Coordinates of C-alpha atoms in Angstrom, one line a residue:
M8 CA 61.2 88.9 68.5
Y9 CA 64.2 87.2 70.2
S10 CA 67.4 88.5 71.7
A11 CA 70.7 86.8 71.6
F12 CA 70.7 83.2 73.2
G13 CA 67.0 82.8 72.6
A14 CA 65.8 85.2 75.4
P15 CA 62.6 87.0 74.3
R16 CA 62.6 90.7 74.2
I17 CA 59.5 91.6 76.1
Y18 CA 60.1 95.4 76.0
N19 CA 56.6 96.3 77.4
A20 CA 56.7 93.8 80.3
P21 CA 57.3 95.2 83.8
L22 CA 60.9 94.6 84.7
T23 CA 61.6 92.6 87.8
S24 CA 64.8 93.0 89.8
K25 CA 66.9 89.8 90.5
L26 CA 68.2 91.6 93.7
T27 CA 66.5 90.5 96.9
E28 CA 65.5 93.3 99.3
K29 CA 68.4 92.5 101.5
Q30 CA 70.9 92.7 98.6
R31 CA 69.4 95.8 97.4
K32 CA 69.7 97.4 100.9
K33 CA 73.4 96.4 101.0
L34 CA 74.2 97.9 97.6
C35 CA 72.3 101.2 98.5
D36 CA 74.5 101.4 101.6
L37 CA 77.5 101.3 99.4
L38 CA 76.0 104.2 97.3
G39 CA 75.1 106.4 100.3
N40 CA 71.3 105.6 100.8
L41 CA 70.4 106.4 97.2
E42 CA 67.5 104.8 95.3
L43 CA 67.8 102.2 92.6
S44 CA 65.4 101.9 89.5
L45 CA 65.9 99.1 87.0
L46 CA 66.7 100.4 83.5
Y47 CA 68.1 97.3 81.7
K48 CA 67.9 93.5 82.2
A49 CA 69.9 91.4 79.6
S50 CA 67.5 88.5 79.9
V51 CA 64.7 90.7 78.7
H52 CA 66.4 93.3 76.4
G53 CA 69.2 91.1 75.1
Y54 CA 73.1 91.1 75.6
Q55 CA 73.7 93.4 72.7
A56 CA 75.5 96.7 73.3
S57 CA 72.8 98.6 71.2
A58 CA 70.1 97.3 73.6
F59 CA 72.1 98.4 76.6
H60 CA 72.7 101.8 75.2
Q61 CA 69.0 102.3 74.1
R62 CA 67.9 101.7 77.8
C63 CA 70.9 103.2 79.7
D64 CA 72.2 106.3 77.7
R65 CA 71.6 109.7 79.2
Q66 CA 70.4 108.3 82.5
G67 CA 72.8 109.9 84.8
P68 CA 74.7 107.8 87.5
T69 CA 74.2 104.1 87.1
L70 CA 75.0 100.9 88.9
L71 CA 75.7 97.6 86.9
V72 CA 74.8 94.4 88.7
A73 CA 76.0 91.1 87.1
Y74 CA 75.3 87.6 88.2
N75 CA 77.1 84.3 87.5
R76 CA 76.4 80.6 88.1
S77 CA 78.9 80.4 91.0
G78 CA 76.7 82.7 93.2
Y79 CA 78.7 86.0 92.7
I80 CA 76.9 89.2 92.4
F81 CA 79.4 91.9 91.1
G82 CA 79.6 95.0 89.0
G83 CA 80.4 98.6 89.1
Y84 CA 79.1 102.2 89.7
T85 CA 79.8 105.2 87.6
S86 CA 78.7 108.7 88.4
V87 CA 79.1 109.8 84.8
E88 CA 76.2 109.0 82.4
Y89 CA 76.7 106.8 79.3
A90 CA 76.7 109.0 76.1
Q91 CA 78.7 106.9 73.5
S92 CA 81.1 110.0 73.3
G93 CA 84.1 107.9 72.2
Q94 CA 86.1 109.5 75.0
P95 CA 87.9 108.0 78.2
I96 CA 85.8 109.1 81.3
T97 CA 87.2 110.6 84.4
D98 CA 85.2 109.6 87.4
N99 CA 86.6 109.9 91.0
H100 CA 83.4 108.2 92.4
A101 CA 83.6 105.0 90.3
F102 CA 84.0 101.7 92.1
L103 CA 83.6 98.0 91.6
F104 CA 81.9 95.7 94.0
S105 CA 81.5 91.9 94.8
V106 CA 79.0 90.0 97.0
H107 CA 79.4 86.2 97.5
N108 CA 77.2 83.8 99.7
G109 CA 75.2 86.4 101.2
G110 CA 78.3 88.4 102.6
A111 CA 78.8 92.0 102.9
P112 CA 79.7 93.8 99.7
V113 CA 83.4 94.3 99.1
G114 CA 84.0 97.7 97.3
I115 CA 87.1 98.6 95.2
R116 CA 87.6 102.2 94.6
V117 CA 89.0 103.6 91.3
K118 CA 92.8 104.3 91.8
S119 CA 92.8 107.8 90.1
G120 CA 89.7 109.0 88.4
H121 CA 91.3 108.7 84.9
Y122 CA 90.2 106.0 82.6
A123 CA 87.3 104.9 85.1
R124 CA 85.7 103.6 81.9
Y125 CA 85.7 104.3 78.1
D126 CA 82.4 105.7 76.7
D127 CA 82.0 104.0 73.5
A128 CA 79.2 102.3 71.5
G129 CA 80.3 98.9 72.9
G130 CA 79.0 97.2 76.0
P131 CA 79.6 98.6 79.5
N132 CA 83.2 98.5 80.7
F133 CA 85.1 99.8 83.7
G134 CA 88.7 101.0 83.2
Q135 CA 88.9 99.7 79.8
Q136 CA 89.8 96.8 82.0
L137 CA 86.6 94.9 82.9
Y138 CA 84.1 94.3 80.1
F139 CA 80.5 93.1 80.6
C140 CA 78.2 91.5 77.9
Y141 CA 81.5 91.1 75.9
S142 CA 80.9 90.9 72.2
N143 CA 77.2 90.9 72.7
H144 CA 77.5 87.6 74.8
P145 CA 76.7 86.8 78.4
L146 CA 80.4 87.0 79.3
V147 CA 82.6 89.1 81.4
K148 CA 86.2 89.7 80.1
I149 CA 89.3 91.3 81.4
E150 CA 91.7 93.2 79.2
Y151 CA 94.7 95.1 80.7
N152 CA 94.6 98.3 78.6
H153 CA 94.5 100.5 81.8
E154 CA 94.6 99.2 85.3
A155 CA 92.2 101.8 86.8
F156 CA 91.1 99.2 89.6
N157 CA 93.0 96.8 91.6
F158 CA 91.3 93.4 91.8
S159 CA 91.7 89.7 91.1
P160 CA 89.2 88.0 88.9
F161 CA 88.9 85.2 91.6
S162 CA 87.8 87.5 94.4
L163 CA 85.6 89.6 92.1
Y164 CA 83.6 86.9 90.4
G165 CA 85.2 83.5 91.2
N166 CA 86.8 83.3 87.8
D167 CA 83.4 82.2 86.4
T168 CA 83.0 84.4 83.3
W169 CA 79.6 83.3 82.1
L170 CA 76.8 85.6 83.2
S171 CA 73.3 84.3 84.1
E172 CA 72.0 87.8 84.3
C173 CA 73.1 91.5 83.9
E174 CA 71.1 94.5 85.2
V175 CA 71.7 98.2 85.1
Y176 CA 70.1 100.5 87.6
K177 CA 69.6 104.3 87.5
V178 CA 70.9 105.8 90.8
A179 CA 69.1 108.8 92.1
K180 CA 68.5 110.5 95.4
R181 CA 65.9 108.8 97.5
S182 CA 62.5 110.5 97.5
T183 CA 61.2 111.3 100.9
L184 CA 58.0 109.6 100.0
S185 CA 59.6 106.3 99.1
E186 CA 61.5 105.7 102.3
P187 CA 61.9 108.4 105.0
Q188 CA 65.5 108.9 106.2
V189 CA 64.2 111.1 109.1
S190 CA 62.9 109.3 112.1
A191 CA 59.7 110.5 113.7
E192 CA 61.3 109.9 117.1
K193 CA 63.2 112.4 119.1
P194 CA 66.8 113.3 118.0
W195 CA 69.4 110.5 118.9
R196 CA 71.7 113.4 120.0
N197 CA 70.7 116.8 121.3
V198 CA 72.3 119.9 119.7
L199 CA 71.2 123.6 120.1
W200 CA 71.4 125.1 116.7
T201 CA 71.6 128.7 117.9
A202 CA 73.9 131.7 117.6
E203 CA 74.1 131.7 121.5
R204 CA 75.4 128.1 121.5
K205 CA 78.1 129.0 118.9
D206 CA 79.2 131.9 120.9
E207 CA 79.3 129.8 124.1
L208 CA 81.4 127.1 122.3
M209 CA 83.8 129.6 121.0
E210 CA 84.1 131.2 124.5
M211 CA 84.7 127.8 126.1
I212 CA 87.5 127.0 123.5
R213 CA 89.1 130.4 123.9
N214 CA 89.2 129.9 127.7
H215 CA 90.3 126.3 127.7
K216 CA 93.3 125.6 129.9
P217 CA 94.9 122.1 129.7
V218 CA 94.8 120.2 133.0
V219 CA 98.7 120.0 133.2
A220 CA 100.3 123.3 133.7
S221 CA 103.3 122.4 131.7
V222 CA 101.3 122.0 128.6
S223 CA 100.3 125.3 127.0
R224 CA 98.4 124.0 123.9
V225 CA 96.7 120.6 123.3
R226 CA 98.2 118.8 120.3
I227 CA 95.5 116.9 118.3
L228 CA 96.6 114.5 115.5
M229 CA 94.4 114.0 112.4
I230 CA 94.8 110.6 110.7
G231 CA 92.7 109.3 107.9
P232 CA 92.5 108.0 104.2
V233 CA 93.4 110.3 101.4
G234 CA 90.6 112.8 100.7
A235 CA 88.7 112.2 104.0
G236 CA 89.0 115.8 105.1
K237 CA 91.8 116.2 107.6
S238 CA 93.1 119.5 106.0
S239 CA 89.6 120.7 105.4
F240 CA 88.8 120.3 109.1
F241 CA 91.7 122.6 110.0
N242 CA 90.6 125.1 107.4
S243 CA 87.0 125.0 108.6
I244 CA 88.0 125.6 112.3
N245 CA 90.4 128.4 111.2
S246 CA 87.6 129.9 109.1
I247 CA 85.3 130.0 112.1
F248 CA 87.8 131.9 114.4
M249 CA 88.7 134.3 111.4
S250 CA 85.1 135.0 110.7
R251 CA 85.7 134.2 107.0
I252 CA 86.3 131.3 104.7
T253 CA 90.0 130.4 104.8
S254 CA 92.2 127.8 103.0
K255 CA 95.6 127.7 104.8
A256 CA 96.1 124.0 104.5
M257 CA 96.1 122.4 101.1
S258 CA 92.9 120.4 100.6
G259 CA 91.2 118.8 97.7
S260 CA 90.0 115.5 96.1
A261 CA 93.2 114.1 94.5
A262 CA 93.7 110.4 94.3
T263 CA 97.0 110.6 96.3
S264 CA 97.6 112.8 99.4
L265 CA 98.0 116.5 98.9
T266 CA 99.6 116.8 102.3
T267 CA 103.1 115.5 101.9
Q268 CA 104.6 117.1 105.2
F269 CA 103.8 116.7 108.9
R270 CA 102.3 120.1 109.7
T271 CA 101.3 121.6 113.0
Y272 CA 98.7 124.3 112.6
P273 CA 98.0 126.7 115.6
V274 CA 95.0 128.8 115.2
K275 CA 94.5 132.5 116.1
D276 CA 91.4 134.0 117.6
G277 CA 91.0 136.5 114.7
R278 CA 93.7 138.1 112.7
E279 CA 95.3 140.1 115.4
G280 CA 94.1 137.7 118.1
K281 CA 96.1 135.5 120.4
L282 CA 96.9 131.8 119.7
L283 CA 94.2 129.5 120.8
P284 CA 94.9 126.7 123.3
F285 CA 95.2 123.8 120.8
V286 CA 97.3 122.8 117.7
L287 CA 95.9 120.7 114.9
C288 CA 98.5 118.3 113.5
D289 CA 98.1 117.3 109.9
T290 CA 99.5 114.1 108.2
M291 CA 99.9 112.6 104.9
G292 CA 96.8 110.5 104.0
L293 CA 96.6 106.8 104.5
E294 CA 96.6 104.6 101.5
E295 CA 95.8 100.8 101.1
Q296 CA 99.0 99.7 99.4
S297 CA 102.2 99.2 101.3
G298 CA 104.9 101.7 100.5
A299 CA 102.4 104.4 99.8
G300 CA 100.7 107.0 101.9
L301 CA 101.6 107.6 105.7
D302 CA 103.7 104.8 107.3
I303 CA 102.6 103.3 110.6
E304 CA 106.2 103.8 112.0
D305 CA 106.0 107.4 111.3
I306 CA 102.7 107.6 113.1
S307 CA 104.5 106.1 116.2
S308 CA 107.2 108.8 116.0
I309 CA 104.6 111.6 115.7
L310 CA 102.7 110.4 118.6
Q311 CA 105.8 110.4 120.8
G312 CA 106.8 113.9 119.8
H313 CA 109.9 113.0 117.7
I314 CA 108.9 114.4 114.2
P315 CA 109.3 118.2 113.7
D316 CA 106.9 120.5 111.9
R317 CA 107.3 120.5 108.1
Y318 CA 109.1 117.1 108.1
K319 CA 108.5 115.6 104.5
F320 CA 107.2 112.1 104.6
N321 CA 108.9 109.4 102.5
P322 CA 106.5 106.5 102.3
T323 CA 109.3 104.0 101.5
T324 CA 111.6 105.1 104.4
P325 CA 110.3 105.8 107.8
F326 CA 111.5 108.7 109.9
K327 CA 114.8 108.0 111.9
P328 CA 115.3 110.6 114.7
D329 CA 118.7 112.1 115.3
E330 CA 120.6 110.1 117.7
Q331 CA 121.6 113.0 119.9
K332 CA 117.9 114.4 120.0
S333 CA 116.4 111.1 120.5
S334 CA 118.4 110.6 123.6
R335 CA 116.8 113.7 125.0
P336 CA 113.5 112.9 126.8
V337 CA 110.4 114.3 125.0
S338 CA 108.4 116.7 127.2
L339 CA 104.5 116.1 127.6
Q340 CA 103.9 119.4 125.7
E341 CA 105.6 117.9 122.6
K342 CA 103.7 114.6 122.5
I343 CA 100.2 114.0 121.0
H344 CA 97.2 114.3 123.4
C345 CA 94.4 113.2 121.3
V346 CA 94.1 111.3 118.0
V347 CA 91.2 112.0 115.6
Y348 CA 90.5 109.5 112.8
V349 CA 88.9 111.3 109.9
I350 CA 86.5 109.1 107.9
D351 CA 84.4 110.0 104.9
A352 CA 80.7 109.1 105.6
T353 CA 80.2 108.3 101.9
K354 CA 82.9 105.7 101.7
I355 CA 82.6 103.8 105.0
S356 CA 81.0 100.7 103.3
L357 CA 83.8 101.0 100.5
M358 CA 86.6 100.8 103.2
S359 CA 89.0 97.9 102.0
D360 CA 90.1 95.2 104.3
K361 CA 93.8 96.5 103.9
L362 CA 92.8 100.0 105.0
Q363 CA 90.9 98.7 107.9
E364 CA 93.8 96.5 109.0
K365 CA 96.1 99.7 108.8
L366 CA 93.6 101.6 110.9
A367 CA 93.5 98.7 113.5
S368 CA 97.3 98.6 113.6
I369 CA 97.5 102.4 114.3
R370 CA 94.6 102.0 117.0
R371 CA 96.6 99.3 118.8
K372 CA 99.6 101.6 118.9
V373 CA 97.6 104.6 120.1
N374 CA 96.0 102.4 122.8
S375 CA 99.3 101.2 124.1
L376 CA 100.3 104.9 124.7
G377 CA 96.8 105.6 126.4
I378 CA 96.1 108.5 124.0
S379 CA 92.5 109.5 123.8
Q380 CA 90.8 108.8 120.3
I381 CA 87.8 110.2 118.4
V382 CA 86.4 109.7 114.9
L383 CA 85.4 112.5 112.9
M384 CA 82.9 111.4 110.2
T385 CA 83.0 114.0 107.5
K386 CA 80.8 114.7 104.4
V387 CA 77.5 113.9 106.1
D388 CA 75.7 116.2 103.7
E389 CA 76.9 114.1 100.7
A390 CA 76.1 110.8 102.5
C391 CA 72.4 111.9 103.2
P392 CA 70.3 114.0 100.8
L393 CA 68.0 115.2 103.6
V394 CA 71.1 116.4 105.7
E395 CA 72.3 118.1 102.5
E396 CA 69.0 120.1 102.3
D397 CA 69.0 120.9 106.2
L398 CA 72.0 120.2 108.4
Q399 CA 69.8 120.3 111.5
S400 CA 68.3 116.9 110.2
L401 CA 71.6 115.3 111.1
Y402 CA 70.6 113.8 114.5
V403 CA 67.2 112.7 113.3
S404 CA 68.5 111.0 110.2
S405 CA 68.2 107.1 110.7
Y406 CA 70.7 106.7 107.8
I407 CA 73.4 108.9 109.5
K408 CA 72.7 106.8 112.7
T409 CA 73.5 103.6 110.9
K410 CA 76.7 105.0 109.4
V411 CA 77.8 106.2 112.8
Q412 CA 77.1 102.7 114.1
E413 CA 79.0 101.1 111.1
V414 CA 82.1 103.2 111.5
S415 CA 82.1 102.5 115.3
S416 CA 82.0 98.8 114.5
R417 CA 84.7 98.8 111.8
L418 CA 87.2 100.9 113.9
G419 CA 86.3 99.5 117.2
V420 CA 85.6 102.7 118.9
P421 CA 82.4 103.6 121.0
V422 CA 79.5 105.2 119.2
S423 CA 79.7 108.1 121.5
C424 CA 83.2 108.9 120.1
V425 CA 82.1 109.2 116.5
L426 CA 81.3 112.7 115.8
P427 CA 79.5 113.6 112.4
V428 CA 80.5 116.9 110.8
K429 CA 80.4 118.9 107.6
N430 CA 83.6 120.7 106.8
Y431 CA 83.6 123.9 104.7
S432 CA 84.5 122.9 101.0
Q433 CA 82.8 125.0 98.4
E434 CA 81.0 127.6 100.5
L435 CA 81.9 131.3 100.3
E436 CA 80.3 132.3 103.6
L437 CA 80.1 130.8 107.1
E438 CA 77.0 128.9 108.1
L439 CA 75.7 128.7 111.7
N440 CA 74.6 125.0 111.7
C441 CA 78.0 124.0 110.3
D442 CA 79.9 126.1 112.8
V443 CA 78.0 124.6 115.8
L444 CA 78.8 121.0 114.6
L445 CA 82.5 121.7 114.1
L446 CA 83.0 123.6 117.3
S447 CA 81.1 120.9 119.3
A448 CA 83.6 118.4 117.7
L449 CA 86.6 120.5 118.7
Q450 CA 85.4 121.0 122.3
Q451 CA 85.0 117.2 122.6
M452 CA 88.6 116.7 121.4
L453 CA 89.8 119.2 124.0
N454 CA 87.9 117.2 126.6
F455 CA 89.3 113.9 125.6
A456 CA 92.9 115.4 125.4
D457 CA 92.4 116.6 129.2
D458 CA 91.5 113.0 130.1
Y459 CA 94.8 111.8 128.5
L460 CA 96.8 114.6 130.1
D461 CA 95.3 114.0 133.5
D462 CA 96.3 110.2 133.3
A463 CA 99.8 111.1 131.9
D464 CA 100.5 113.5 134.8
Q465 CA 99.5 111.1 137.4
M466 CA 101.8 108.4 135.9
E467 CA 104.7 111.0 136.0
D468 CA 103.9 111.7 139.6
N469 CA 103.9 108.0 140.4
I470 CA 107.4 107.7 138.8
Y471 CA 108.9 110.3 141.2
I472 CA 107.3 109.0 144.3

């Protein structure tokens, strides 16, 4: 029996992936160290939609990998299974990718989750925009019904629409038997996961006194992409000191920033307690496109203490300080003392060039002001299944270690300045291991802020000498 274009349908033959081991590993890194098992291979099963659905329906999350004669490997991921429901699919985790000439995969995230694909009896599509095995042929075709993804045909597949192969893989959590994620070596960072250590950290934070007497509370600025967990970090720290789960700052997983104002959040030591010696400053999320998300000029104004609490951001018009107020020198107390970049561990490999350039521009500005910087790597439990099972596996996870190294390389910060954490998101009760990680990160922020304050104080002393 023969498929379209003369390819024999050898249904019982073992399927051989066209991906090399190196290519497979790169794609697994995009997915968060998950396992790929080949379901469908067009050269074996045929390019017909019916053959695709016979092999791929009801299989859970899948990764489509297409190949063309120009050397492009490209495709897309969906976390929602194929079911021929005849409905548009909402999938906030969907993305497209492209690899060319052995380079690193370039990921393109879905813009909003809506219309991530259309689940009909036809061939696979993404966004009702990018169609594979079009009309049962080895073709890829673009139709602009919905623009769920921003990409150019040239950058994605070199404008070469003829497919030499199309494969679909089932995506599942990696089994501990197939490839261990936990190293047999000693932990690459040491953490005491005890109630005593939690109490010790809380006491150190309560009693922290900034090294400059004129500064009563350290100001920590949280910067990061939409949905990375900036507001959730504040909620998590607030929860620990309130001894219950709280949700004071608006947080969630929307495609655009839920935070639209500059907010300064002091934290109390319990409901009736005194204010703690730090303020967490929350900002609008960074977005790839210009004219959207937090503007770099606004960040400069925040760093220098010009933007007031509850200022509403306008992505198209940067903040302009009042002339009378801007002529007044800003005190050290009002400035930012530590900048924290909040990065989602599951999306490091999907970070676009534009977003990386934005972060680099911000880093240059922060560096010019001499402000201390830290990276908070969130959602480590979602990135690594073994960490999801046991948070104490964090610092023996070789996968998390590679993610720390990757974000260090992409943002240009030392590995020692990358702090993996898990924010509270869906829990109803506090959890000791989570608290220890979060408090350790906060304590490090206070230490780094003191380094900046010490330098800033010495500079002021030199001015008056």
